[in-house]
PDB file of C-alpha atoms in Angstrom:
ATOM      1  CA  UNK A   1      20.549  -8.994   3.577  1.00 87.00           C
ATOM      2  CA  UNK A   2      20.124  -5.758   5.495  1.00 91.00           C
ATOM      3  CA  UNK A   3      16.988  -3.720   4.855  1.00 94.00           C
ATOM      4  CA  UNK A   4      17.638  -0.070   3.861  1.00 95.00           C
ATOM      5  CA  UNK A   5      15.243   1.125   6.610  1.00 94.00           C
ATOM      6  CA  UNK A   6      14.126  -0.279   9.961  1.00 92.00           C
ATOM      7  CA  UNK A   7      15.575  -2.985  12.182  1.00 90.00           C
ATOM      8  CA  UNK A   8      14.594  -6.330  10.711  1.00 92.00           C
ATOM      9  CA  UNK A   9      16.140  -9.702  11.469  1.00 90.00           C
ATOM     10  CA  UNK A  10      14.722 -11.286   8.328  1.00 93.00           C
ATOM     11  CA  UNK A  11      14.959  -9.340   5.051  1.00 96.00           C
ATOM     12  CA  UNK A  12      15.293 -10.790   1.547  1.00 97.00           C
ATOM     13  CA  UNK A  13      14.540  -9.833  -2.040  1.00 98.00           C
ATOM     14  CA  UNK A  14      10.768 -10.188  -2.438  1.00 98.00           C
ATOM     15  CA  UNK A  15      11.331 -12.329  -5.523  1.00 98.00           C
ATOM     16  CA  UNK A  16      12.867 -14.938  -3.199  1.00 97.00           C
ATOM     17  CA  UNK A  17       9.893 -14.869  -0.796  1.00 97.00           C
ATOM     18  CA  UNK A  18       7.014 -15.689  -3.122  1.00 98.00           C
ATOM     19  CA  UNK A  19       5.749 -18.329  -0.666  1.00 97.00           C
ATOM     20  CA  UNK A  20       5.106 -15.542   1.889  1.00 97.00           C
ATOM     21  CA  UNK A  21       3.053 -13.422  -0.531  1.00 98.00           C
ATOM     22  CA  UNK A  22      -0.510 -13.817  -1.810  1.00 98.00           C
ATOM     23  CA  UNK A  23      -0.680 -14.854  -5.499  1.00 98.00           C
ATOM     24  CA  UNK A  24      -1.402 -11.400  -7.010  1.00 98.00           C
ATOM     25  CA  UNK A  25       1.504  -9.840  -5.084  1.00 98.00           C
ATOM     26  CA  UNK A  26       3.857 -12.745  -5.833  1.00 98.00           C
ATOM     27  CA  UNK A  27       3.120 -12.287  -9.546  1.00 98.00           C
ATOM     28  CA  UNK A  28       3.932  -8.563  -9.410  1.00 98.00           C
ATOM     29  CA  UNK A  29       7.007  -8.143  -7.191  1.00 98.00           C
ATOM     30  CA  UNK A  30      10.231  -7.044  -8.840  1.00 97.00           C
ATOM     31  CA  UNK A  31      13.930  -7.344  -8.037  1.00 95.00           C
ATOM     32  CA  UNK A  32      14.189  -3.971  -6.267  1.00 96.00           C
ATOM     33  CA  UNK A  33      11.457  -4.872  -3.746  1.00 98.00           C
ATOM     34  CA  UNK A  34      12.448  -6.285  -0.363  1.00 98.00           C
ATOM     35  CA  UNK A  35      10.301  -8.506   1.856  1.00 98.00           C
ATOM     36  CA  UNK A  36      10.744  -8.240   5.618  1.00 96.00           C
ATOM     37  CA  UNK A  37       9.173 -10.855   7.826  1.00 94.00           C
ATOM     38  CA  UNK A  38       7.255  -9.539  10.820  1.00 92.00           C
ATOM     39  CA  UNK A  39       4.771 -10.414  13.515  1.00 90.00           C
ATOM     40  CA  UNK A  40       1.200 -10.184  12.125  1.00 87.00           C
ATOM     41  CA  UNK A  41      -0.005  -8.947  15.516  1.00 89.00           C
ATOM     42  CA  UNK A  42       2.180  -5.871  15.004  1.00 87.00           C
ATOM     43  CA  UNK A  43       1.006  -5.081  11.465  1.00 81.00           C
ATOM     44  CA  UNK A  44      -0.774  -1.809  12.221  1.00 80.00           C
ATOM     45  CA  UNK A  45       1.490   1.117  11.341  1.00 78.00           C
ATOM     46  CA  UNK A  46       2.086   2.749  14.748  1.00 81.00           C
ATOM     47  CA  UNK A  47       2.611  -0.586  16.529  1.00 86.00           C
ATOM     48  CA  UNK A  48       4.848  -1.795  13.708  1.00 87.00           C
ATOM     49  CA  UNK A  49       7.040   1.324  13.857  1.00 85.00           C
ATOM     50  CA  UNK A  50       7.405   1.010  17.622  1.00 87.00           C
ATOM     51  CA  UNK A  51       8.529  -2.607  17.258  1.00 89.00           C
ATOM     52  CA  UNK A  52      10.796  -2.373  14.198  1.00 91.00           C
ATOM     53  CA  UNK A  53      12.198   1.159  14.226  1.00 88.00           C
ATOM     54  CA  UNK A  54      10.845   4.586  15.193  1.00 79.00           C
ATOM     55  CA  UNK A  55      11.889   6.132  11.852  1.00 87.00           C
ATOM     56  CA  UNK A  56       9.503   3.801  10.036  1.00 93.00           C
ATOM     57  CA  UNK A  57       6.503   5.969  10.831  1.00 89.00           C
ATOM     58  CA  UNK A  58       7.811   8.632   8.433  1.00 92.00           C
ATOM     59  CA  UNK A  59       8.647   6.131   5.677  1.00 95.00           C
ATOM     60  CA  UNK A  60       5.534   3.960   5.925  1.00 95.00           C
ATOM     61  CA  UNK A  61       2.661   4.287   3.504  1.00 96.00           C
ATOM     62  CA  UNK A  62      -0.890   3.034   3.724  1.00 95.00           C
ATOM     63  CA  UNK A  63      -2.850   1.638   0.795  1.00 97.00           C
ATOM     64  CA  UNK A  64      -6.628   1.947   1.083  1.00 97.00           C
ATOM     65  CA  UNK A  65      -9.334   0.807  -1.311  1.00 98.00           C
ATOM     66  CA  UNK A  66     -12.084   3.288  -2.087  1.00 98.00           C
ATOM     67  CA  UNK A  67     -15.364   3.050  -3.968  1.00 97.00           C
ATOM     68  CA  UNK A  68     -16.389   6.013  -6.103  1.00 96.00           C
ATOM     69  CA  UNK A  69     -20.067   6.220  -7.061  1.00 95.00           C
ATOM     70  CA  UNK A  70     -21.727   8.186  -9.823  1.00 92.00           C
ATOM     71  CA  UNK A  71     -25.247   7.226 -10.803  1.00 91.00           C
ATOM     72  CA  UNK A  72     -25.429   3.452 -10.620  1.00 90.00           C
ATOM     73  CA  UNK A  73     -21.758   2.948 -11.455  1.00 93.00           C
ATOM     74  CA  UNK A  74     -19.111   2.068  -8.859  1.00 95.00           C
ATOM     75  CA  UNK A  75     -15.388   2.497  -9.492  1.00 96.00           C
ATOM     76  CA  UNK A  76     -12.911   0.821  -7.180  1.00 98.00           C
ATOM     77  CA  UNK A  77      -9.541   2.496  -6.786  1.00 98.00           C
ATOM     78  CA  UNK A  78      -6.569   2.330  -4.451  1.00 98.00           C
ATOM     79  CA  UNK A  79      -4.959   5.303  -2.733  1.00 98.00           C
ATOM     80  CA  UNK A  80      -1.441   5.330  -1.295  1.00 98.00           C
ATOM     81  CA  UNK A  81      -0.385   8.024   1.181  1.00 98.00           C
ATOM     82  CA  UNK A  82       2.296   8.336   3.822  1.00 97.00           C
ATOM     83  CA  UNK A  83       1.143   6.993   7.167  1.00 94.00           C
ATOM     84  CA  UNK A  84       1.546  10.422   8.744  1.00 94.00           C
ATOM     85  CA  UNK A  85      -1.290  11.709   6.524  1.00 97.00           C
ATOM     86  CA  UNK A  86      -4.793  10.634   5.585  1.00 96.00           C
ATOM     87  CA  UNK A  87      -6.391  10.247   2.163  1.00 97.00           C
ATOM     88  CA  UNK A  88      -8.336  13.294   0.932  1.00 96.00           C
ATOM     89  CA  UNK A  89     -11.315  11.135  -0.033  1.00 96.00           C
ATOM     90  CA  UNK A  90     -13.932  13.882  -0.346  1.00 93.00           C
ATOM     91  CA  UNK A  91     -11.683  16.304  -2.216  1.00 96.00           C
ATOM     92  CA  UNK A  92      -8.804  15.033  -4.352  1.00 97.00           C
ATOM     93  CA  UNK A  93     -10.072  11.459  -4.786  1.00 97.00           C
ATOM     94  CA  UNK A  94     -13.680  12.417  -5.546  1.00 96.00           C
ATOM     95  CA  UNK A  95     -12.636  15.015  -8.126  1.00 96.00           C
ATOM     96  CA  UNK A  96     -10.034  12.758  -9.735  1.00 95.00           C
ATOM     97  CA  UNK A  97     -12.457   9.847 -10.119  1.00 96.00           C
ATOM     98  CA  UNK A  98     -15.276  12.128 -11.290  1.00 95.00           C
ATOM     99  CA  UNK A  99     -17.470  10.572  -8.631  1.00 95.00           C
ATOM    100  CA  UNK A 100     -20.420  12.072  -6.862  1.00 95.00           C
ATOM    101  CA  UNK A 101     -19.554  10.211  -3.655  1.00 95.00           C
ATOM    102  CA  UNK A 102     -16.451   8.325  -2.522  1.00 96.00           C
ATOM    103  CA  UNK A 103     -16.119   6.140   0.557  1.00 96.00           C
ATOM    104  CA  UNK A 104     -13.769   3.498   1.828  1.00 97.00           C
ATOM    105  CA  UNK A 105     -14.671   0.162   0.246  1.00 97.00           C
ATOM    106  CA  UNK A 106     -16.281  -2.419   2.498  1.00 96.00           C
ATOM    107  CA  UNK A 107     -13.773  -4.846   3.986  1.00 97.00           C
ATOM    108  CA  UNK A 108     -15.221  -7.873   2.161  1.00 97.00           C
ATOM    109  CA  UNK A 109     -15.097  -5.967  -1.151  1.00 97.00           C
ATOM    110  CA  UNK A 110     -11.497  -4.836  -0.601  1.00 97.00           C
ATOM    111  CA  UNK A 111     -10.355  -8.329   0.372  1.00 97.00           C
ATOM    112  CA  UNK A 112     -12.358 -10.126  -2.318  1.00 97.00           C
ATOM    113  CA  UNK A 113     -11.314  -7.852  -5.159  1.00 97.00           C
ATOM    114  CA  UNK A 114      -7.604  -7.676  -4.245  1.00 98.00           C
ATOM    115  CA  UNK A 115      -6.948 -11.242  -3.079  1.00 97.00           C
ATOM    116  CA  UNK A 116      -5.127  -9.752  -0.080  1.00 98.00           C
ATOM    117  CA  UNK A 117      -5.730  -9.648   3.670  1.00 96.00           C
ATOM    118  CA  UNK A 118      -7.356  -6.655   5.275  1.00 93.00           C
ATOM    119  CA  UNK A 119      -4.651  -4.679   7.026  1.00 91.00           C
ATOM    120  CA  UNK A 120      -2.011  -5.846   4.551  1.00 94.00           C
ATOM    121  CA  UNK A 121      -3.301  -4.478   1.245  1.00 97.00           C
ATOM    122  CA  UNK A 122      -0.491  -3.206  -0.959  1.00 98.00           C
ATOM    123  CA  UNK A 123      -0.415  -1.390  -4.302  1.00 98.00           C
ATOM    124  CA  UNK A 124       1.807  -4.173  -5.674  1.00 98.00           C
ATOM    125  CA  UNK A 125      -0.415  -6.697  -7.446  1.00 98.00           C
ATOM    126  CA  UNK A 126      -3.696  -4.776  -7.492  1.00 98.00           C
ATOM    127  CA  UNK A 127      -6.056  -5.319 -10.421  1.00 97.00           C
ATOM    128  CA  UNK A 128      -4.387  -3.597 -13.394  1.00 95.00           C
ATOM    129  CA  UNK A 129      -7.598  -1.834 -14.479  1.00 96.00           C
ATOM    130  CA  UNK A 130      -7.992  -0.002 -11.162  1.00 97.00           C
ATOM    131  CA  UNK A 131      -6.883   3.586 -10.789  1.00 98.00           C
ATOM    132  CA  UNK A 132      -3.922   3.588  -8.397  1.00 98.00           C
ATOM    133  CA  UNK A 133      -3.645   7.063  -6.901  1.00 98.00           C
ATOM    134  CA  UNK A 134      -0.317   7.752  -5.200  1.00 98.00           C
ATOM    135  CA  UNK A 135       0.546  10.890  -3.286  1.00 98.00           C
ATOM    136  CA  UNK A 136       3.660  12.598  -4.681  1.00 98.00           C
ATOM    137  CA  UNK A 137       5.254  12.538  -1.210  1.00 98.00           C
ATOM    138  CA  UNK A 138       5.240   8.712  -1.351  1.00 98.00           C
ATOM    139  CA  UNK A 139       6.976   8.667  -4.718  1.00 98.00           C
ATOM    140  CA  UNK A 140       9.579  11.134  -3.426  1.00 98.00           C
ATOM    141  CA  UNK A 141      10.440   8.946  -0.410  1.00 98.00           C
ATOM    142  CA  UNK A 142      13.639   6.951  -1.103  1.00 97.00           C
ATOM    143  CA  UNK A 143      12.301   3.731   0.472  1.00 98.00           C
ATOM    144  CA  UNK A 144       8.682   3.151   1.443  1.00 97.00           C
ATOM    145  CA  UNK A 145       7.392   0.481   3.818  1.00 96.00           C
ATOM    146  CA  UNK A 146       4.102  -1.037   2.594  1.00 96.00           C
ATOM    147  CA  UNK A 147       1.890  -4.007   3.279  1.00 95.00           C
ATOM    148  CA  UNK A 148       2.841  -7.293   1.632  1.00 97.00           C
ATOM    149  CA  UNK A 149      -0.690  -8.464   0.897  1.00 97.00           C
ATOM    150  CA  UNK A 150      -0.724 -10.375   4.175  1.00 97.00           C
ATOM    151  CA  UNK A 151      -0.637  -8.958   7.710  1.00 93.00           C
ATOM    152  CA  UNK A 152       2.559 -10.958   8.218  1.00 93.00           C
ATOM    153  CA  UNK A 153       5.451  -9.255   6.474  1.00 95.00           C
ATOM    154  CA  UNK A 154       5.971  -5.946   4.698  1.00 96.00           C
ATOM    155  CA  UNK A 155       7.496  -4.776   1.458  1.00 98.00           C
ATOM    156  CA  UNK A 156      10.179  -2.102   1.234  1.00 98.00           C
ATOM    157  CA  UNK A 157      10.006  -0.449  -2.166  1.00 98.00           C
ATOM    158  CA  UNK A 158      11.812   2.548  -3.691  1.00 98.00           C
ATOM    159  CA  UNK A 159       9.186   5.297  -3.854  1.00 98.00           C
ATOM    160  CA  UNK A 160       9.787   5.973  -7.539  1.00 98.00           C
ATOM    161  CA  UNK A 161       9.117   2.298  -8.354  1.00 98.00           C
ATOM    162  CA  UNK A 162       5.507   2.746  -7.226  1.00 98.00           C
ATOM    163  CA  UNK A 163       4.881   5.325  -9.961  1.00 98.00           C
ATOM    164  CA  UNK A 164       5.543   2.616 -12.566  1.00 97.00           C
ATOM    165  CA  UNK A 165       2.912   0.175 -11.237  1.00 97.00           C
ATOM    166  CA  UNK A 166      -0.099  -0.557 -13.477  1.00 96.00           C
ATOM    167  CA  UNK A 167      -2.741   2.181 -13.267  1.00 96.00           C
ATOM    168  CA  UNK A 168      -0.490   4.468 -11.190  1.00 98.00           C
ATOM    169  CA  UNK A 169      -1.214   8.176 -11.179  1.00 98.00           C
ATOM    170  CA  UNK A 170       0.885  10.469  -8.983  1.00 98.00           C
ATOM    171  CA  UNK A 171      -1.121  13.280  -7.407  1.00 97.00           C
ATOM    172  CA  UNK A 172      -0.146  16.254  -5.287  1.00 97.00           C
ATOM    173  CA  UNK A 173      -2.374  16.735  -2.254  1.00 96.00           C
ATOM    174  CA  UNK A 174      -3.759  13.194  -2.068  1.00 97.00           C
ATOM    175  CA  UNK A 175      -2.443  12.893   1.477  1.00 97.00           C
ATOM    176  CA  UNK A 176      -3.512  15.660   3.845  1.00 96.00           C
TER     177      UNK A 176
END
């Protein structure tokens, strides 16, 4: 199979690669999602794009876990923005979550709560009760390159498919 973006030697429907995905991701992938195998040492976005296709920088998205705090309550959420932008944590995210303070979740919290590897966290397979905030630019991208849950491998997903994930909310201005 040929991936719709990038230059990958090994691309297959994600539903046929469940053994290369962590359990929560394997349980959530759908037929339109593609898994591409890759070198885990090249998982970071800029290095990955240089290795697998320069156009990937514009079609890659990052998924970060944030912790919103108000009083003694902490709300974990995930934010997905194009890799050419950064998450507006102190503006859009804070207001949307109704939090007094929002910060990136600690690595051990992000990994423990998602069941995924740090540097490979994906919106596919996140806890269903979490808010999943997705920048509208991601949804409007025909095919988006995302983590697979592990540093080895990536998922290629139609942008509009992400809007249908559990807890998904599409926001303008999430990525700045």
